[in-house]
Coordinates of C-alpha atoms in Angstrom, one line a residue:
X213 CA 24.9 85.6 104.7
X214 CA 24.3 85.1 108.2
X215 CA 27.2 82.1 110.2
X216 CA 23.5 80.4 110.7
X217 CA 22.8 79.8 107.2
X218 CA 26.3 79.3 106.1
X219 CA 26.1 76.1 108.6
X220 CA 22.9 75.2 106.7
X221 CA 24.1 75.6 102.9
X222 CA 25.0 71.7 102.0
X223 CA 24.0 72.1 98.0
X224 CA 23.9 74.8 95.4
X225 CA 22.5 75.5 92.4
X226 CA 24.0 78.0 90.2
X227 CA 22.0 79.5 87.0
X228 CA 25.5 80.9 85.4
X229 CA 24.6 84.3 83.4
X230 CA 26.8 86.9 81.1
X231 CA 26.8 89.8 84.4
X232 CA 24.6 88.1 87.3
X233 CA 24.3 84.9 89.2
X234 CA 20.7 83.2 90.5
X235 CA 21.3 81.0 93.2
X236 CA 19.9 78.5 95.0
X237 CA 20.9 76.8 98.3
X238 CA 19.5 73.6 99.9
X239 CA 19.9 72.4 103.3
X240 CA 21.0 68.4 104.1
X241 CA 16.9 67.8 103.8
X242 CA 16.4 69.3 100.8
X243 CA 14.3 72.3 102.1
X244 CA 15.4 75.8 100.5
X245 CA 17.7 78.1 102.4
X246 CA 19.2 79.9 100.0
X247 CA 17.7 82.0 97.0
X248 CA 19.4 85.1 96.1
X249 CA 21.1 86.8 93.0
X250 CA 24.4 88.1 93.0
X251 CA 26.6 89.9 90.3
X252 CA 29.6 87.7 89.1
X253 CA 32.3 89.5 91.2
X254 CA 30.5 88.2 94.2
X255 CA 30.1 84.7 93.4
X256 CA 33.9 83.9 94.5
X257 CA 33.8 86.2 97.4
X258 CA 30.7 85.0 99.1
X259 CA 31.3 80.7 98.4
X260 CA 35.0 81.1 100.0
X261 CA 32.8 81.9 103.4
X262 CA 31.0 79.1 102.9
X263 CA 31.8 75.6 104.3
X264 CA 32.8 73.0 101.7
X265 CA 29.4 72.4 99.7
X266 CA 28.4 70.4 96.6
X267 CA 27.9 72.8 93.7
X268 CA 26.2 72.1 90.8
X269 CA 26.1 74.4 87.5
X270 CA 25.3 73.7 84.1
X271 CA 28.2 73.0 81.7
X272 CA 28.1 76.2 79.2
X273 CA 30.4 79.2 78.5
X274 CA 32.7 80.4 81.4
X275 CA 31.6 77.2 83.9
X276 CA 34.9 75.3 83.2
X277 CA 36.4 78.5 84.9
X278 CA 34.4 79.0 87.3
X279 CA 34.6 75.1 88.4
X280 CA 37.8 75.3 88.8
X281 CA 37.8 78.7 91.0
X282 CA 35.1 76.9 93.6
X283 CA 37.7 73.5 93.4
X284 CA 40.7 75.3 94.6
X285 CA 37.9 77.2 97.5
X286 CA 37.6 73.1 98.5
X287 CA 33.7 72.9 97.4
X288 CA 32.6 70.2 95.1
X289 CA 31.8 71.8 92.2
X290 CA 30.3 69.7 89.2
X291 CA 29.1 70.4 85.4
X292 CA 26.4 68.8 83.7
X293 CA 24.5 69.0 80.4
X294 CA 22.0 71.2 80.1
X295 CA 19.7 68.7 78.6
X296 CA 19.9 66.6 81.6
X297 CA 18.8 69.0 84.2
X298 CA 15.9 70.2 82.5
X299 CA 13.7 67.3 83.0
X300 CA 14.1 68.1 87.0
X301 CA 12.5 72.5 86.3
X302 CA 9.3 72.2 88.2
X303 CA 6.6 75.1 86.1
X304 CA 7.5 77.9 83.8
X305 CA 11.3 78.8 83.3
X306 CA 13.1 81.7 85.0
X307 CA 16.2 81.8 86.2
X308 CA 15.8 80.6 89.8
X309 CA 13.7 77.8 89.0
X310 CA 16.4 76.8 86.7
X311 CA 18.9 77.3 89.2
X312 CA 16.8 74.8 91.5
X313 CA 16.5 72.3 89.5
X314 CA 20.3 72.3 89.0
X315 CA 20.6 72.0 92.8
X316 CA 18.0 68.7 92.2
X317 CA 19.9 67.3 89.7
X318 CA 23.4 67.5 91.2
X319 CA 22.5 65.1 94.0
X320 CA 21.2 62.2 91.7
X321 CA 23.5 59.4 91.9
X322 CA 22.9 58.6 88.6
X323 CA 23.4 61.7 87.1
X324 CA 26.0 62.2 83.6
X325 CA 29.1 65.0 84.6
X326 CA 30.9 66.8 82.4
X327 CA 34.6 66.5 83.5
X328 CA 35.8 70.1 84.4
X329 CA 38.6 71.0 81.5
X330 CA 42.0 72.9 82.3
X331 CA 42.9 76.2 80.9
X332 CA 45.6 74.5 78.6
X333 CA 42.4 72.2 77.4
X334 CA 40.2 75.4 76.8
X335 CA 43.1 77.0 74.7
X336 CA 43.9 74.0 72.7
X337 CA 40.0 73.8 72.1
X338 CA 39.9 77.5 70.6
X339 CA 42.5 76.7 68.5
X340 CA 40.7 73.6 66.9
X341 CA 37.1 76.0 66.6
X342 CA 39.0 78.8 65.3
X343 CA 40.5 76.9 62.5
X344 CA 36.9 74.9 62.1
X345 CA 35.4 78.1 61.5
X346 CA 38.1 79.4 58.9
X347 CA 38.1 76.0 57.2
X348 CA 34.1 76.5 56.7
X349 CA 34.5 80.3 55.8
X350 CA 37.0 78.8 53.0
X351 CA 34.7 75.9 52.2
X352 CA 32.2 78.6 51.5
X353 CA 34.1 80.9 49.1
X354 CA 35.2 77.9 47.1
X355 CA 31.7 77.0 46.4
X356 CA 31.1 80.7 45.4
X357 CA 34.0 81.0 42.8
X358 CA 32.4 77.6 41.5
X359 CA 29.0 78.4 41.6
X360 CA 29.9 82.1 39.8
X361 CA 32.0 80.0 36.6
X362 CA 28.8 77.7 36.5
X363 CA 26.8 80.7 35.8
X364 CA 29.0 81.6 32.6
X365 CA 29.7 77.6 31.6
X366 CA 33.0 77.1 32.9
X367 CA 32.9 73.9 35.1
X368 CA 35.6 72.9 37.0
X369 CA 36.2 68.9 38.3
X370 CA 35.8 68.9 41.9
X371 CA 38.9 68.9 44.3
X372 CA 40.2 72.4 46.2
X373 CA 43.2 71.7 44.5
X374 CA 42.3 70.9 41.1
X375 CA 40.1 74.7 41.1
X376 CA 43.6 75.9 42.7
X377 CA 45.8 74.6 39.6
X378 CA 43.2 76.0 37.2
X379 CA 41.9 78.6 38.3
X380 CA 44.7 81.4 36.9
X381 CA 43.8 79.5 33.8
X382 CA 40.7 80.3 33.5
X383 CA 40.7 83.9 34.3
X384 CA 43.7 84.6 32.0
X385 CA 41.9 82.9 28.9
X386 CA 38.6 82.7 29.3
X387 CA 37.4 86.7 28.9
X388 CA 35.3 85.9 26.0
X389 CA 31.9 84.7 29.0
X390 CA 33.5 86.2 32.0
X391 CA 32.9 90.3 32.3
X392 CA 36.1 92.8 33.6
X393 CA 33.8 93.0 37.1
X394 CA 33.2 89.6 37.1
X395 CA 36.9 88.5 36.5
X396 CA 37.5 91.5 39.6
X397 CA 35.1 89.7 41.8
X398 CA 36.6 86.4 41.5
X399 CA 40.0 87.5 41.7
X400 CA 38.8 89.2 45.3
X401 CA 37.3 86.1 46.1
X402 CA 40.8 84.2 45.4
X403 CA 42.6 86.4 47.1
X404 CA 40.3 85.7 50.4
X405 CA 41.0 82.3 49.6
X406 CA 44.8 82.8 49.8
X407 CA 44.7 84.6 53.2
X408 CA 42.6 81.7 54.2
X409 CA 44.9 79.4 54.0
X410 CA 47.8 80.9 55.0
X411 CA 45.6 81.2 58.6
X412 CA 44.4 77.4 58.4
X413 CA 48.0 76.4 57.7
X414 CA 49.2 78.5 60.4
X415 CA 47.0 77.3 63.6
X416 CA 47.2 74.0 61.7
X417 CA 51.2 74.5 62.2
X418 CA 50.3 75.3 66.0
X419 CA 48.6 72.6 66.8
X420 CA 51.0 70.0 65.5
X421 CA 53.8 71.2 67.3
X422 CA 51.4 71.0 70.2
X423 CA 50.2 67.9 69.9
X424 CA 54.4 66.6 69.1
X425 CA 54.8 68.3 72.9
X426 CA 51.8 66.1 74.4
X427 CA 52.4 62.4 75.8
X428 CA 48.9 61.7 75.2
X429 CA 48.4 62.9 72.0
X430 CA 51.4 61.0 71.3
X431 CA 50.2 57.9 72.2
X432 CA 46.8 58.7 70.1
X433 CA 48.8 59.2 67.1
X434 CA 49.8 55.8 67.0
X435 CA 46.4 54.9 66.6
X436 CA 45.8 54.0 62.6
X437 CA 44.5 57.1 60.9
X438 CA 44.8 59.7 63.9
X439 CA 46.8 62.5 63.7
X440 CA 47.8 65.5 65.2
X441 CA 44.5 67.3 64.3
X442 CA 42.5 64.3 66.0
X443 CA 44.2 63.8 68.8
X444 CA 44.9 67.1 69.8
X445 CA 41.0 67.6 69.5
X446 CA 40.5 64.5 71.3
X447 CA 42.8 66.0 74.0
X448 CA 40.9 69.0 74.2
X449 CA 37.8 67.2 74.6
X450 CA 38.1 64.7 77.4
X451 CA 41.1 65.0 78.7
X452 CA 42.5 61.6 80.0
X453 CA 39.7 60.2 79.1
X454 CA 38.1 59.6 82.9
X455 CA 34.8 61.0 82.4
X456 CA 34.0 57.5 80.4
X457 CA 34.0 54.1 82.8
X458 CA 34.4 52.8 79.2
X459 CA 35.4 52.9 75.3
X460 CA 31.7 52.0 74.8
X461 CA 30.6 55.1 76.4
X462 CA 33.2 57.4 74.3
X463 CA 31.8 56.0 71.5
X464 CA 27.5 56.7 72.6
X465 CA 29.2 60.2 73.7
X466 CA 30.2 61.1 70.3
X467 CA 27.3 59.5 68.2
X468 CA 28.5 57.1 66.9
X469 CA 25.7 54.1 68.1
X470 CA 22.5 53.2 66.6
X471 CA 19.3 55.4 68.2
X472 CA 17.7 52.5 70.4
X473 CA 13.8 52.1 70.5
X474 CA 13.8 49.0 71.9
X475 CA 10.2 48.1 74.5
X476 CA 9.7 44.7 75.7
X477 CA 11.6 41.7 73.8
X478 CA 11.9 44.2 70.8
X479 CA 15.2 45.8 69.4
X480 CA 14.7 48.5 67.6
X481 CA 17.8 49.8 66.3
X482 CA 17.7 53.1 63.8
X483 CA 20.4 55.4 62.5
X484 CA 23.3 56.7 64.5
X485 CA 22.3 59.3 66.8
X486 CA 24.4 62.1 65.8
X487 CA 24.7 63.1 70.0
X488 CA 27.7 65.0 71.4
X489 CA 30.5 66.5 70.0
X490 CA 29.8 67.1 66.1
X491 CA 33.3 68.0 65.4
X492 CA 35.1 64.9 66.7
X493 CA 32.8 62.9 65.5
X494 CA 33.5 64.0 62.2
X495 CA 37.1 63.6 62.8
X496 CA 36.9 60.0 63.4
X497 CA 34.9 59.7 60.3
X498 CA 37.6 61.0 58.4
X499 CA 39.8 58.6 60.2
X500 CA 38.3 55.7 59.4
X501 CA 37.7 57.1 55.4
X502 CA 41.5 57.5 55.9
X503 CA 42.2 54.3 56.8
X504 CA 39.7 51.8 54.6
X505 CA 40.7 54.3 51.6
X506 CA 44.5 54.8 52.0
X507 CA 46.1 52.2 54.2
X508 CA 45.6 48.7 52.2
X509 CA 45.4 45.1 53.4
X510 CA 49.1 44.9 54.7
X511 CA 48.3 48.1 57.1
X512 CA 45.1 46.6 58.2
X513 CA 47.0 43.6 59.4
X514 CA 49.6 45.4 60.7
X515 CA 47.0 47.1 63.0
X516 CA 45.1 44.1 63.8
X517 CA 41.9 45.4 61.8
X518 CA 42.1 43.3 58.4
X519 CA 39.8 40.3 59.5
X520 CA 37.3 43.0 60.9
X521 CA 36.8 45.4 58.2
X522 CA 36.9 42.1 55.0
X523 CA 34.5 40.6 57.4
X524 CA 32.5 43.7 57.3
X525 CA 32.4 44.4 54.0
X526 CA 30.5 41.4 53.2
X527 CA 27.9 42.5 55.0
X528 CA 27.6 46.4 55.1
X529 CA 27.0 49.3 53.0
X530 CA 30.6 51.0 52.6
X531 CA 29.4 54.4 54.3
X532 CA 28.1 51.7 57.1
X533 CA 31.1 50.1 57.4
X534 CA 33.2 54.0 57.7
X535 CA 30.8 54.6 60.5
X536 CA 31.3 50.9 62.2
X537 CA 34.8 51.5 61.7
X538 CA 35.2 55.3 63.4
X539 CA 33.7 53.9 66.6
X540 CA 35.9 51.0 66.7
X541 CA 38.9 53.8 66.7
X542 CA 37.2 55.9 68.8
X543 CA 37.0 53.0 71.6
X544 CA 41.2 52.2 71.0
X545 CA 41.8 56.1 71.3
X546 CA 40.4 56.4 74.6
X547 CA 41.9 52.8 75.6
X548 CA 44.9 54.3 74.7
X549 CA 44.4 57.6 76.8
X550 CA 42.9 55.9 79.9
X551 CA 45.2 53.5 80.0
X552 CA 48.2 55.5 79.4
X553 CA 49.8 52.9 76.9
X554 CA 50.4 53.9 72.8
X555 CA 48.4 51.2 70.6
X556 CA 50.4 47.9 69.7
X557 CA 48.4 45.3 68.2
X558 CA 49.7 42.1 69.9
X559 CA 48.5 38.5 67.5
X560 CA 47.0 36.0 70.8
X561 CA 46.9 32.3 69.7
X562 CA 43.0 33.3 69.5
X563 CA 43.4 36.3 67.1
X564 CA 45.7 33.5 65.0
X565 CA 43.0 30.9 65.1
X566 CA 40.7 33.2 63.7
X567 CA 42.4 34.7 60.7
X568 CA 43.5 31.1 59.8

């Protein structure tokens, strides 16, 4: 690139691909100065000639990285969702049109970023999908081994540990319906299952000391029903939290609002919209099961939550009141990380007026 056009370079669009790079530059104006495609060992090299520039990429696999590479070369270098740059692709996709419309989208002031993560962040998260995707793998050859004693009329009450306990049972006195291959099958099948765990328990073992070594997942734990699983996650996730101006915001990120269909005076509220991170949103689900299931009325005041959740009974379905009850947490959580404080419910003379 000539001096001449890096002077004219003021916003780029990056299409981010496994070997090569499309890009597109704009000038101060808008017009285009800029189109070319370059392999990905000469991305680095050819943006630290370039004067400090707003970037814009798309936030998928290996743009965290890269992000933070163009933030140390003093560009400004932001992620978004893919879903919110495609509205601004002008005719049929290819991969500098896509790239364009990333450099359009990057300069609306209204515009949703994803907050670049850390490396520490990034490893912390492939620890949490690792163990996701062994605790599925798991999930699955438990239903087999059930679904194969169905088959031969040996049902067994539900629970992973109750098939655990009786599970030697079974194959030691039950030969009269199960068949020498089918008893070798299952035995295979239990002995994935044992490896399995001994892998879940040991990432699971991983990521508790980690979180016990964190000041923020600290501080998340003392929210009711978080743990070192959630908050580690939650960790990995946002970070401190300052993507969000808000809790309220957390809580839209993950799903955990009503879908809005609302025109003129009309409110049109549906079921939640399942948006965002699926896995942390499940999380607080289970946090909230956790803590209407578990914790009883003397833990509920201890936490400040007892008026709110017998109020809310009355009125909602249980599973409604679990999903009312996971956003409420997930707004303390990132209270708690953005404001850098563990959760303490303090009793106000209001709060005492109102429980009277």
């Amino acid at each position: 690139m000539s001096q001449n056009l890096d002077s004219k370079v003021a916003v780029i669009g990056i299409d981010i691909g496994k070997n090569s790079f499309h890009i597109v530059g704009q000038d101060r104006r808008g017009a285009l100065v800029l189109r070319q495609k370059w392999s990905r060992g000469q991305v680095e090299a050819r943006l630290a000639n370039l004067p400090p520039c707003l970037i814009g990429m798309e936030a998928c696999t290996g743009a965290h990285h890269l992000s933070r590479k163009l933030q140390a070369l003093g560009h400004d270098a932001r992620l978004m969702p893919a879903k919110y740059v495609r509205p601004y692709s002008k005719g049929e996709k290819n991969d500098y049109r896509d790239a364009d419309a990333i450099a359009e989208a990057v300069q609306r002031p209204t515009m949703k970023f994803v907050a670049t993560k850390t490396a520490d962040q990034l490893d912390l998260q492939a620890l949490h999908r690792v163990r996701e995707r062994l605790v599925s793998q798991r999930t699955g050859i438990i239903n087999q081994i059930r679904a194969f004693l169905l088959e031969r009329g040996i049902a067994v009450r539900q629970g992973l540990h109750l098939l655990r306990a009786e599970l030697p049972g079974i194959l030691g006195t039950r030969t009269d319906v199960l068949s020498p291959r089918m008893l070798r099958v299952i035995e295979d099948l239990a002995g994935d299952w044992r490896r399995l765990d001994e892998r879940i328990e040991g990432l699971s073992g991983e990521i508790d000391a980690l979180a016990h070594h964190d000041k923020g997942c600290e501080r998340l734990m003392t929210v009711p029903g978080v743990g070192p699983i959630i908050s580690s996650a939650i960790v990995a996730a946002i970070g401190t939290g300052d993507a969000f101006s808000k809790g309220r915001d957390f809580g839209a990120w993950l799903g955990l609002v009503p879908k809005q269909m609302s025109t003129g005076d009309r409110a049109i509220l549906g079921s939640i919209s399942r948006r965002g991170n699926r896995y942390l949103r499940k999380l607080f689900v289970q946090a909230a099961w956790v803590v209407l299931v578990k914790l009883g009325p003397e833990q509920w005041e201890r936490y400040g939550l007892k008026s709110w959740i017998e109020a809310a009974k009355k009125r909602l379905h249980h599973n409604v009141l679990a999903i009312a009850l996971a956003n409420k947490l997930a707004r303390i959580a990132w209270a708690v990380l953005h404001k850098g404080r563990a959760f303490e419910y303090v009793k106000t003379n209001a709060t005492a007026s109102r429980s009277a």
